[in-house]
Amino acid sequence: MSNFEHPSANLLAGKSIVITGAGRGIGKVIAKLFAYEGAKVLVADVTGEEEQTAAEIGAAAVPFRADVRSEEQIEAMFAAALNAFGRVDGSVHLAGNPGGRHGEEITMEEYELTTAVHLRGMMFCTKHAIRAMLPTGGGSIVNFSSLMLAPELIRIQEKPAANWITRAKINAIRTEFMRQCDGLDGLV
């Protein structure tokens, strides 16, 4: 299942976690690590690679194809996790795309795709994660964004803009979510 060198501490034993962008890259590694640490994981991706990732993990993983540009697919993803695991304790939102070209070259289609994935996708993943976790007392949400937020790395103008807006909105949601969960866990 894994090639992690340390013995599992079962840090996530009994937890159920949804991970977007888990078909490859960082998301795949996170899914494997969380399963190694005892979690059940819903491996979500739009690429079709979620099936292979889930197969590599084994019984602790359930694959789910979802496009985070669609709120209906996001809602179905969390419903699938609740159906498979009975609860959702955490959600890691890693789905993304590399962005477009330099600002003076970007097309409307590239702009729309990037903001749909990085802004709208993350917002609606957060919304439905909260809805899935509140009945059991809350949980943890981790929203990944890009190093492109660093001014010295800004090359593509639509991606940092989407990330900054997402970060501001997540900060606004954090207070209310923590209040509803009696201060447990929260958003990162």
Short mmCIF file of N, CA and C in Angstrom, two decimals:
data_model
loop_
_atom_site.label_atom_id
_atom_site.label_comp_id
_atom_site.label_asym_id
_atom_site.label_seq_id
_atom_site.Cartn_x
_atom_site.Cartn_y
_atom_site.Cartn_z
N MET A 1 0.80 -1.19 0.00
CA MET A 1 0.00 0.00 0.00
C MET A 1 0.85 1.25 0.00
N SER A 2 1.92 1.27 0.73
CA SER A 2 2.68 2.51 0.81
C SER A 2 4.16 2.22 0.85
N ASN A 3 4.90 3.28 0.72
CA ASN A 3 6.34 3.16 0.87
C ASN A 3 6.82 4.15 1.94
N PHE A 4 5.97 4.38 2.95
CA PHE A 4 6.35 5.24 4.06
C PHE A 4 7.29 4.46 4.96
N GLU A 5 8.33 5.12 5.43
CA GLU A 5 9.37 4.43 6.17
C GLU A 5 9.12 4.34 7.67
N HIS A 6 8.26 5.14 8.22
CA HIS A 6 8.02 5.08 9.67
C HIS A 6 6.84 4.16 9.95
N PRO A 7 6.80 3.57 11.11
CA PRO A 7 5.64 2.75 11.46
C PRO A 7 4.42 3.66 11.67
N SER A 8 3.28 3.18 11.25
CA SER A 8 2.05 3.96 11.41
C SER A 8 1.77 4.19 12.89
N ALA A 9 1.39 5.41 13.21
CA ALA A 9 0.99 5.74 14.57
C ALA A 9 -0.53 5.71 14.69
N ASN A 10 -1.20 5.36 13.57
CA ASN A 10 -2.66 5.36 13.53
C ASN A 10 -3.25 6.68 14.01
N LEU A 11 -2.62 7.76 13.60
CA LEU A 11 -3.06 9.10 14.01
C LEU A 11 -4.47 9.43 13.54
N LEU A 12 -4.90 8.76 12.48
CA LEU A 12 -6.22 9.07 11.90
C LEU A 12 -7.17 7.88 12.00
N ALA A 13 -6.88 6.96 12.89
CA ALA A 13 -7.73 5.78 13.04
C ALA A 13 -9.17 6.20 13.34
N GLY A 14 -10.10 5.61 12.60
CA GLY A 14 -11.51 5.90 12.81
C GLY A 14 -12.01 7.15 12.11
N LYS A 15 -11.15 7.88 11.45
CA LYS A 15 -11.54 9.12 10.76
C LYS A 15 -11.88 8.82 9.31
N SER A 16 -12.79 9.62 8.76
CA SER A 16 -13.19 9.53 7.36
C SER A 16 -12.93 10.88 6.72
N ILE A 17 -12.17 10.86 5.63
CA ILE A 17 -11.70 12.12 5.05
C ILE A 17 -11.92 12.14 3.54
N VAL A 18 -12.45 13.24 3.05
CA VAL A 18 -12.63 13.48 1.62
C VAL A 18 -11.41 14.24 1.12
N ILE A 19 -10.84 13.80 0.00
CA ILE A 19 -9.66 14.48 -0.56
C ILE A 19 -9.91 14.73 -2.04
N THR A 20 -9.95 16.01 -2.43
CA THR A 20 -10.09 16.33 -3.86
C THR A 20 -8.70 16.45 -4.47
N GLY A 21 -8.62 16.24 -5.77
CA GLY A 21 -7.32 16.26 -6.44
C GLY A 21 -6.46 15.10 -6.04
N ALA A 22 -7.08 13.98 -5.64
CA ALA A 22 -6.35 12.85 -5.08
C ALA A 22 -5.94 11.80 -6.11
N GLY A 23 -6.16 12.06 -7.37
CA GLY A 23 -5.79 11.10 -8.39
C GLY A 23 -4.31 11.06 -8.69
N ARG A 24 -3.62 12.12 -8.38
CA ARG A 24 -2.18 12.19 -8.67
C ARG A 24 -1.54 13.28 -7.81
N GLY A 25 -0.24 13.36 -7.89
CA GLY A 25 0.51 14.43 -7.23
C GLY A 25 0.36 14.45 -5.72
N ILE A 26 0.32 15.66 -5.17
CA ILE A 26 0.24 15.85 -3.72
C ILE A 26 -1.02 15.20 -3.14
N GLY A 27 -2.13 15.34 -3.84
CA GLY A 27 -3.38 14.75 -3.36
C GLY A 27 -3.29 13.24 -3.21
N LYS A 28 -2.64 12.59 -4.15
CA LYS A 28 -2.47 11.13 -4.09
C LYS A 28 -1.60 10.76 -2.90
N VAL A 29 -0.54 11.49 -2.68
CA VAL A 29 0.34 11.21 -1.54
C VAL A 29 -0.40 11.41 -0.22
N ILE A 30 -1.20 12.48 -0.14
CA ILE A 30 -1.97 12.73 1.08
C ILE A 30 -2.97 11.60 1.31
N ALA A 31 -3.66 11.16 0.26
CA ALA A 31 -4.61 10.06 0.41
C ALA A 31 -3.92 8.80 0.92
N LYS A 32 -2.78 8.49 0.34
CA LYS A 32 -2.04 7.30 0.78
C LYS A 32 -1.56 7.44 2.23
N LEU A 33 -1.05 8.59 2.58
CA LEU A 33 -0.56 8.82 3.95
C LEU A 33 -1.70 8.74 4.96
N PHE A 34 -2.83 9.38 4.64
CA PHE A 34 -3.96 9.36 5.57
C PHE A 34 -4.47 7.93 5.77
N ALA A 35 -4.55 7.16 4.69
CA ALA A 35 -4.97 5.76 4.81
C ALA A 35 -3.96 4.97 5.63
N TYR A 36 -2.68 5.22 5.39
CA TYR A 36 -1.62 4.56 6.14
C TYR A 36 -1.75 4.85 7.63
N GLU A 37 -2.22 6.05 7.95
CA GLU A 37 -2.38 6.44 9.35
C GLU A 37 -3.76 6.05 9.91
N GLY A 38 -4.50 5.24 9.16
CA GLY A 38 -5.72 4.66 9.68
C GLY A 38 -7.03 5.26 9.21
N ALA A 39 -7.00 6.29 8.39
CA ALA A 39 -8.24 6.92 7.92
C ALA A 39 -8.85 6.14 6.77
N LYS A 40 -10.16 6.28 6.64
CA LYS A 40 -10.86 5.88 5.43
C LYS A 40 -10.91 7.14 4.56
N VAL A 41 -10.59 7.01 3.28
CA VAL A 41 -10.50 8.19 2.41
C VAL A 41 -11.38 8.04 1.18
N LEU A 42 -12.07 9.13 0.86
CA LEU A 42 -12.76 9.23 -0.41
C LEU A 42 -11.80 9.94 -1.34
N VAL A 43 -11.34 9.22 -2.35
CA VAL A 43 -10.33 9.71 -3.29
C VAL A 43 -11.07 10.33 -4.47
N ALA A 44 -11.14 11.66 -4.51
CA ALA A 44 -11.89 12.36 -5.55
C ALA A 44 -10.96 13.02 -6.56
N ASP A 45 -11.32 12.90 -7.82
CA ASP A 45 -10.54 13.54 -8.88
C ASP A 45 -11.41 13.61 -10.13
N VAL A 46 -11.02 14.45 -11.05
CA VAL A 46 -11.73 14.60 -12.31
C VAL A 46 -11.02 13.87 -13.45
N THR A 47 -9.80 13.42 -13.22
CA THR A 47 -8.95 12.89 -14.28
C THR A 47 -9.21 11.44 -14.64
N GLY A 48 -9.91 10.71 -13.77
CA GLY A 48 -10.04 9.27 -13.96
C GLY A 48 -8.98 8.50 -13.19
N GLU A 49 -7.99 9.20 -12.65
CA GLU A 49 -6.91 8.55 -11.92
C GLU A 49 -7.29 8.20 -10.48
N GLU A 50 -8.48 8.62 -10.05
CA GLU A 50 -8.93 8.30 -8.69
C GLU A 50 -9.10 6.80 -8.50
N GLU A 51 -9.49 6.09 -9.57
CA GLU A 51 -9.67 4.64 -9.49
C GLU A 51 -8.34 3.95 -9.17
N GLN A 52 -7.28 4.35 -9.87
CA GLN A 52 -5.96 3.75 -9.66
C GLN A 52 -5.43 4.07 -8.26
N THR A 53 -5.61 5.31 -7.82
CA THR A 53 -5.16 5.69 -6.48
C THR A 53 -5.88 4.85 -5.43
N ALA A 54 -7.19 4.72 -5.57
CA ALA A 54 -7.97 3.93 -4.60
C ALA A 54 -7.52 2.47 -4.63
N ALA A 55 -7.25 1.94 -5.81
CA ALA A 55 -6.78 0.55 -5.92
C ALA A 55 -5.44 0.37 -5.23
N GLU A 56 -4.56 1.34 -5.37
CA GLU A 56 -3.25 1.26 -4.71
C GLU A 56 -3.39 1.31 -3.20
N ILE A 57 -4.36 2.05 -2.70
CA ILE A 57 -4.57 2.17 -1.26
C ILE A 57 -5.23 0.91 -0.71
N GLY A 58 -6.23 0.44 -1.41
CA GLY A 58 -6.93 -0.76 -0.95
C GLY A 58 -8.27 -0.46 -0.31
N ALA A 59 -8.67 -1.31 0.64
CA ALA A 59 -10.01 -1.26 1.22
C ALA A 59 -10.33 0.05 1.95
N ALA A 60 -9.34 0.79 2.36
CA ALA A 60 -9.58 2.05 3.08
C ALA A 60 -10.01 3.19 2.16
N ALA A 61 -9.99 2.96 0.86
CA ALA A 61 -10.26 4.05 -0.09
C ALA A 61 -11.48 3.75 -0.95
N VAL A 62 -12.22 4.81 -1.21
CA VAL A 62 -13.35 4.77 -2.13
C VAL A 62 -13.08 5.82 -3.21
N PRO A 63 -13.06 5.41 -4.49
CA PRO A 63 -12.84 6.39 -5.55
C PRO A 63 -14.14 7.13 -5.88
N PHE A 64 -14.00 8.38 -6.29
CA PHE A 64 -15.17 9.15 -6.71
C PHE A 64 -14.73 10.18 -7.74
N ARG A 65 -15.35 10.14 -8.90
CA ARG A 65 -15.03 11.13 -9.94
C ARG A 65 -15.88 12.36 -9.70
N ALA A 66 -15.23 13.52 -9.55
CA ALA A 66 -15.94 14.77 -9.33
C ALA A 66 -15.19 15.92 -9.98
N ASP A 67 -15.94 16.79 -10.57
CA ASP A 67 -15.43 18.04 -11.12
C ASP A 67 -15.84 19.14 -10.16
N VAL A 68 -14.89 19.76 -9.48
CA VAL A 68 -15.22 20.75 -8.45
C VAL A 68 -15.79 22.04 -9.02
N ARG A 69 -15.88 22.15 -10.33
CA ARG A 69 -16.57 23.30 -10.93
C ARG A 69 -18.08 23.16 -10.80
N SER A 70 -18.55 21.97 -10.44
CA SER A 70 -19.99 21.69 -10.36
C SER A 70 -20.40 21.48 -8.90
N GLU A 71 -21.28 22.35 -8.40
CA GLU A 71 -21.75 22.17 -7.03
C GLU A 71 -22.51 20.86 -6.88
N GLU A 72 -23.23 20.45 -7.90
CA GLU A 72 -23.97 19.19 -7.83
C GLU A 72 -23.01 18.02 -7.65
N GLN A 73 -21.89 18.02 -8.34
CA GLN A 73 -20.92 16.94 -8.19
C GLN A 73 -20.24 16.99 -6.82
N ILE A 74 -20.00 18.18 -6.32
CA ILE A 74 -19.41 18.33 -4.98
C ILE A 74 -20.38 17.78 -3.93
N GLU A 75 -21.64 18.15 -4.04
CA GLU A 75 -22.65 17.65 -3.10
C GLU A 75 -22.74 16.13 -3.18
N ALA A 76 -22.71 15.57 -4.39
CA ALA A 76 -22.75 14.12 -4.57
C ALA A 76 -21.51 13.46 -3.97
N MET A 77 -20.37 14.13 -4.05
CA MET A 77 -19.13 13.59 -3.50
C MET A 77 -19.25 13.43 -1.98
N PHE A 78 -19.76 14.45 -1.31
CA PHE A 78 -19.91 14.35 0.15
C PHE A 78 -21.01 13.36 0.53
N ALA A 79 -22.06 13.27 -0.29
CA ALA A 79 -23.10 12.25 -0.04
C ALA A 79 -22.50 10.84 -0.16
N ALA A 80 -21.63 10.66 -1.15
CA ALA A 80 -20.97 9.35 -1.32
C ALA A 80 -20.09 9.02 -0.11
N ALA A 81 -19.40 10.01 0.41
CA ALA A 81 -18.56 9.78 1.60
C ALA A 81 -19.42 9.42 2.80
N LEU A 82 -20.51 10.14 2.99
CA LEU A 82 -21.41 9.82 4.10
C LEU A 82 -22.02 8.43 3.94
N ASN A 83 -22.36 8.08 2.71
CA ASN A 83 -22.92 6.75 2.45
C ASN A 83 -21.88 5.65 2.71
N ALA A 84 -20.64 5.88 2.28
CA ALA A 84 -19.59 4.87 2.43
C ALA A 84 -19.09 4.74 3.86
N PHE A 85 -18.96 5.88 4.55
CA PHE A 85 -18.29 5.88 5.85
C PHE A 85 -19.22 6.19 7.04
N GLY A 86 -20.38 6.74 6.77
CA GLY A 86 -21.30 7.10 7.85
C GLY A 86 -21.06 8.47 8.44
N ARG A 87 -19.94 9.07 8.12
CA ARG A 87 -19.59 10.40 8.65
C ARG A 87 -18.43 10.96 7.85
N VAL A 88 -18.22 12.26 7.98
CA VAL A 88 -17.04 12.91 7.40
C VAL A 88 -16.37 13.68 8.53
N ASP A 89 -15.11 13.36 8.78
CA ASP A 89 -14.35 14.01 9.85
C ASP A 89 -13.39 15.07 9.33
N GLY A 90 -13.11 15.02 8.04
CA GLY A 90 -12.17 15.98 7.48
C GLY A 90 -12.30 16.05 5.98
N SER A 91 -11.80 17.15 5.44
CA SER A 91 -11.82 17.33 4.00
C SER A 91 -10.60 18.13 3.59
N VAL A 92 -9.92 17.63 2.57
CA VAL A 92 -8.72 18.28 2.05
C VAL A 92 -9.03 18.67 0.61
N HIS A 93 -8.98 19.97 0.34
CA HIS A 93 -9.34 20.48 -0.98
C HIS A 93 -8.08 20.86 -1.74
N LEU A 94 -7.71 19.99 -2.65
CA LEU A 94 -6.47 20.15 -3.38
C LEU A 94 -6.67 20.25 -4.89
N ALA A 95 -7.91 20.06 -5.35
CA ALA A 95 -8.16 20.10 -6.79
C ALA A 95 -7.68 21.44 -7.34
N GLY A 96 -7.00 21.38 -8.47
CA GLY A 96 -6.50 22.61 -9.06
C GLY A 96 -6.07 22.40 -10.48
N ASN A 97 -5.69 23.46 -11.10
CA ASN A 97 -5.11 23.39 -12.44
C ASN A 97 -3.95 24.36 -12.47
N PRO A 98 -3.08 24.24 -13.45
CA PRO A 98 -1.87 25.06 -13.43
C PRO A 98 -2.09 26.53 -13.76
N GLY A 99 -3.26 26.92 -14.17
CA GLY A 99 -3.50 28.31 -14.53
C GLY A 99 -3.24 28.53 -16.00
N GLY A 100 -3.27 29.77 -16.38
CA GLY A 100 -3.13 30.12 -17.79
C GLY A 100 -1.77 30.69 -18.11
N ARG A 101 -1.79 31.62 -19.00
CA ARG A 101 -0.55 32.26 -19.45
C ARG A 101 -0.36 33.59 -18.73
N HIS A 102 0.66 34.31 -19.14
CA HIS A 102 0.88 35.65 -18.59
C HIS A 102 -0.37 36.49 -18.79
N GLY A 103 -0.55 37.44 -17.90
CA GLY A 103 -1.75 38.27 -17.91
C GLY A 103 -2.11 38.87 -19.25
N GLU A 104 -1.13 39.31 -20.00
CA GLU A 104 -1.44 39.95 -21.29
C GLU A 104 -1.81 38.94 -22.36
N GLU A 105 -1.63 37.65 -22.09
CA GLU A 105 -1.92 36.61 -23.08
C GLU A 105 -3.12 35.76 -22.71
N ILE A 106 -3.65 35.91 -21.51
CA ILE A 106 -4.69 35.02 -21.03
C ILE A 106 -5.99 35.18 -21.83
N THR A 107 -6.65 34.06 -22.03
CA THR A 107 -7.95 34.10 -22.71
C THR A 107 -9.06 34.05 -21.67
N MET A 108 -10.25 34.41 -22.07
CA MET A 108 -11.41 34.36 -21.17
C MET A 108 -11.65 32.92 -20.71
N GLU A 109 -11.46 31.94 -21.60
CA GLU A 109 -11.68 30.54 -21.24
C GLU A 109 -10.71 30.09 -20.15
N GLU A 110 -9.44 30.50 -20.26
CA GLU A 110 -8.45 30.15 -19.24
C GLU A 110 -8.80 30.80 -17.90
N TYR A 111 -9.21 32.05 -17.96
CA TYR A 111 -9.59 32.77 -16.75
C TYR A 111 -10.78 32.08 -16.08
N GLU A 112 -11.81 31.77 -16.86
CA GLU A 112 -13.01 31.14 -16.31
C GLU A 112 -12.70 29.77 -15.71
N LEU A 113 -11.87 28.97 -16.38
CA LEU A 113 -11.51 27.65 -15.87
C LEU A 113 -10.77 27.77 -14.54
N THR A 114 -9.79 28.64 -14.47
CA THR A 114 -8.97 28.77 -13.26
C THR A 114 -9.79 29.28 -12.09
N THR A 115 -10.61 30.30 -12.29
CA THR A 115 -11.41 30.81 -11.17
C THR A 115 -12.50 29.81 -10.79
N ALA A 116 -13.03 29.06 -11.76
CA ALA A 116 -14.05 28.06 -11.44
C ALA A 116 -13.49 26.96 -10.55
N VAL A 117 -12.26 26.53 -10.81
CA VAL A 117 -11.65 25.47 -10.01
C VAL A 117 -11.14 26.02 -8.68
N HIS A 118 -10.34 27.08 -8.73
CA HIS A 118 -9.64 27.56 -7.54
C HIS A 118 -10.51 28.39 -6.60
N LEU A 119 -11.49 29.08 -7.12
CA LEU A 119 -12.34 29.92 -6.27
C LEU A 119 -13.67 29.23 -5.99
N ARG A 120 -14.46 29.03 -7.03
CA ARG A 120 -15.78 28.44 -6.83
C ARG A 120 -15.67 27.01 -6.30
N GLY A 121 -14.77 26.21 -6.85
CA GLY A 121 -14.63 24.83 -6.40
C GLY A 121 -14.28 24.73 -4.93
N MET A 122 -13.31 25.52 -4.50
CA MET A 122 -12.91 25.47 -3.10
C MET A 122 -14.02 25.98 -2.19
N MET A 123 -14.73 27.01 -2.62
CA MET A 123 -15.80 27.55 -1.79
C MET A 123 -16.91 26.52 -1.60
N PHE A 124 -17.31 25.85 -2.67
CA PHE A 124 -18.40 24.89 -2.55
C PHE A 124 -17.96 23.58 -1.92
N CYS A 125 -16.70 23.21 -2.06
CA CYS A 125 -16.18 22.07 -1.29
C CYS A 125 -16.24 22.39 0.20
N THR A 126 -15.86 23.60 0.57
CA THR A 126 -15.91 24.01 1.97
C THR A 126 -17.35 24.01 2.48
N LYS A 127 -18.26 24.57 1.70
CA LYS A 127 -19.68 24.61 2.08
C LYS A 127 -20.20 23.21 2.37
N HIS A 128 -19.98 22.28 1.46
CA HIS A 128 -20.55 20.95 1.63
C HIS A 128 -19.78 20.11 2.65
N ALA A 129 -18.51 20.41 2.85
CA ALA A 129 -17.76 19.75 3.93
C ALA A 129 -18.35 20.15 5.28
N ILE A 130 -18.61 21.43 5.46
CA ILE A 130 -19.20 21.90 6.71
C ILE A 130 -20.55 21.23 6.94
N ARG A 131 -21.37 21.19 5.91
CA ARG A 131 -22.69 20.56 6.05
C ARG A 131 -22.56 19.08 6.40
N ALA A 132 -21.57 18.41 5.87
CA ALA A 132 -21.38 16.99 6.17
C ALA A 132 -20.85 16.76 7.57
N MET A 133 -20.06 17.70 8.09
CA MET A 133 -19.41 17.51 9.38
C MET A 133 -20.21 18.02 10.58
N LEU A 134 -21.04 19.02 10.39
CA LEU A 134 -21.76 19.61 11.53
C LEU A 134 -22.62 18.60 12.31
N PRO A 135 -23.32 17.68 11.66
CA PRO A 135 -24.15 16.74 12.44
C PRO A 135 -23.37 15.87 13.43
N THR A 136 -22.07 15.70 13.19
CA THR A 136 -21.27 14.88 14.11
C THR A 136 -20.32 15.73 14.94
N GLY A 137 -20.55 17.03 14.99
CA GLY A 137 -19.78 17.89 15.86
C GLY A 137 -18.63 18.64 15.22
N GLY A 138 -18.46 18.52 13.92
CA GLY A 138 -17.41 19.28 13.24
C GLY A 138 -16.29 18.40 12.76
N GLY A 139 -15.21 19.03 12.38
CA GLY A 139 -14.06 18.32 11.84
C GLY A 139 -13.02 19.31 11.37
N SER A 140 -12.19 18.88 10.47
CA SER A 140 -11.11 19.73 9.96
C SER A 140 -11.22 19.87 8.46
N ILE A 141 -10.98 21.08 7.99
CA ILE A 141 -10.97 21.37 6.56
C ILE A 141 -9.63 22.00 6.23
N VAL A 142 -8.96 21.45 5.23
CA VAL A 142 -7.69 22.01 4.78
C VAL A 142 -7.86 22.43 3.33
N ASN A 143 -7.72 23.72 3.08
CA ASN A 143 -7.81 24.27 1.73
C ASN A 143 -6.41 24.62 1.27
N PHE A 144 -5.96 23.98 0.21
CA PHE A 144 -4.65 24.27 -0.36
C PHE A 144 -4.79 25.41 -1.36
N SER A 145 -3.79 26.28 -1.38
CA SER A 145 -3.70 27.26 -2.45
C SER A 145 -2.26 27.25 -2.94
N SER A 146 -1.96 28.16 -3.79
CA SER A 146 -0.72 28.10 -4.54
C SER A 146 0.36 29.00 -3.98
N LEU A 147 1.61 28.61 -4.25
CA LEU A 147 2.74 29.50 -3.97
C LEU A 147 2.67 30.76 -4.81
N MET A 148 1.80 30.75 -5.79
CA MET A 148 1.68 31.92 -6.65
C MET A 148 1.15 33.12 -5.87
N LEU A 149 0.77 32.92 -4.61
CA LEU A 149 0.38 34.04 -3.77
C LEU A 149 1.59 34.90 -3.42
N ALA A 150 2.77 34.32 -3.47
CA ALA A 150 3.98 35.07 -3.15
C ALA A 150 4.25 36.06 -4.28
N PRO A 151 4.37 37.34 -3.94
CA PRO A 151 4.53 38.36 -4.98
C PRO A 151 5.67 38.08 -5.96
N GLU A 152 6.75 37.50 -5.47
CA GLU A 152 7.88 37.25 -6.38
C GLU A 152 7.61 36.12 -7.36
N LEU A 153 6.54 35.35 -7.11
CA LEU A 153 6.22 34.24 -7.99
C LEU A 153 5.01 34.51 -8.89
N ILE A 154 4.39 35.67 -8.73
CA ILE A 154 3.20 35.95 -9.53
C ILE A 154 3.58 36.07 -10.99
N ARG A 155 3.02 35.16 -11.78
CA ARG A 155 3.24 35.13 -13.22
C ARG A 155 1.90 35.10 -13.94
N ILE A 156 0.97 34.37 -13.36
CA ILE A 156 -0.34 34.23 -13.95
C ILE A 156 -1.32 35.00 -13.08
N GLN A 157 -1.94 35.97 -13.62
CA GLN A 157 -2.69 36.90 -12.79
C GLN A 157 -4.02 36.38 -12.28
N GLU A 158 -4.69 35.47 -12.99
CA GLU A 158 -5.99 35.02 -12.52
C GLU A 158 -5.88 34.05 -11.35
N LYS A 159 -4.82 33.25 -11.28
CA LYS A 159 -4.70 32.27 -10.20
C LYS A 159 -4.44 32.93 -8.85
N PRO A 160 -3.49 33.87 -8.73
CA PRO A 160 -3.32 34.52 -7.43
C PRO A 160 -4.56 35.29 -7.01
N ALA A 161 -5.26 35.88 -7.96
CA ALA A 161 -6.48 36.61 -7.61
C ALA A 161 -7.50 35.66 -7.02
N ALA A 162 -7.71 34.52 -7.66
CA ALA A 162 -8.65 33.52 -7.14
C ALA A 162 -8.20 33.03 -5.77
N ASN A 163 -6.91 32.81 -5.59
CA ASN A 163 -6.41 32.33 -4.30
C ASN A 163 -6.60 33.37 -3.20
N TRP A 164 -6.36 34.64 -3.50
CA TRP A 164 -6.54 35.69 -2.48
C TRP A 164 -8.01 35.81 -2.10
N ILE A 165 -8.90 35.78 -3.08
CA ILE A 165 -10.33 35.86 -2.78
C ILE A 165 -10.76 34.66 -1.95
N THR A 166 -10.29 33.48 -2.33
CA THR A 166 -10.63 32.27 -1.58
C THR A 166 -10.13 32.36 -0.15
N ARG A 167 -8.91 32.81 0.01
CA ARG A 167 -8.34 32.94 1.36
C ARG A 167 -9.16 33.90 2.23
N ALA A 168 -9.59 35.01 1.66
CA ALA A 168 -10.41 35.97 2.40
C ALA A 168 -11.75 35.36 2.78
N LYS A 169 -12.38 34.67 1.85
CA LYS A 169 -13.68 34.06 2.13
C LYS A 169 -13.56 32.94 3.16
N ILE A 170 -12.53 32.13 3.07
CA ILE A 170 -12.31 31.05 4.04
C ILE A 170 -12.12 31.64 5.44
N ASN A 171 -11.38 32.72 5.54
CA ASN A 171 -11.20 33.37 6.85
C ASN A 171 -12.52 33.84 7.42
N ALA A 172 -13.42 34.32 6.56
CA ALA A 172 -14.74 34.75 7.03
C ALA A 172 -15.57 33.56 7.50
N ILE A 173 -15.46 32.43 6.82
CA ILE A 173 -16.21 31.23 7.18
C ILE A 173 -15.68 30.61 8.46
N ARG A 174 -14.37 30.71 8.69
CA ARG A 174 -13.71 30.04 9.82
C ARG A 174 -14.38 30.35 11.16
N THR A 175 -14.66 31.60 11.41
CA THR A 175 -15.23 32.00 12.70
C THR A 175 -16.58 31.34 12.93
N GLU A 176 -17.44 31.38 11.93
CA GLU A 176 -18.77 30.79 12.08
C GLU A 176 -18.69 29.28 12.24
N PHE A 177 -17.85 28.60 11.46
CA PHE A 177 -17.72 27.14 11.55
C PHE A 177 -17.21 26.75 12.93
N MET A 178 -16.22 27.44 13.43
CA MET A 178 -15.67 27.10 14.75
C MET A 178 -16.71 27.36 15.84
N ARG A 179 -17.52 28.40 15.68
CA ARG A 179 -18.57 28.67 16.66
C ARG A 179 -19.58 27.52 16.66
N GLN A 180 -19.97 27.06 15.48
CA GLN A 180 -20.95 25.98 15.39
C GLN A 180 -20.39 24.66 15.90
N CYS A 181 -19.09 24.51 15.87
CA CYS A 181 -18.44 23.25 16.31
C CYS A 181 -17.85 23.40 17.70
N ASP A 182 -18.27 24.40 18.45
CA ASP A 182 -17.75 24.64 19.78
C ASP A 182 -16.23 24.79 19.79
N GLY A 183 -15.68 25.40 18.74
CA GLY A 183 -14.26 25.68 18.69
C GLY A 183 -13.39 24.49 18.32
N LEU A 184 -13.97 23.38 17.96
CA LEU A 184 -13.17 22.20 17.60
C LEU A 184 -12.57 22.35 16.22
N ASP A 185 -11.36 21.91 16.08
CA ASP A 185 -10.66 21.87 14.79
C ASP A 185 -10.80 23.20 14.06
N GLY A 186 -11.27 23.20 12.86
CA GLY A 186 -11.43 24.44 12.12
C GLY A 186 -10.94 24.31 10.71
N LEU A 187 -10.69 25.45 10.11
CA LEU A 187 -10.22 25.51 8.73
C LEU A 187 -8.80 25.97 8.72
N VAL A 188 -8.03 25.41 7.79
CA VAL A 188 -6.63 25.80 7.63
C VAL A 188 -6.49 26.41 6.26
#
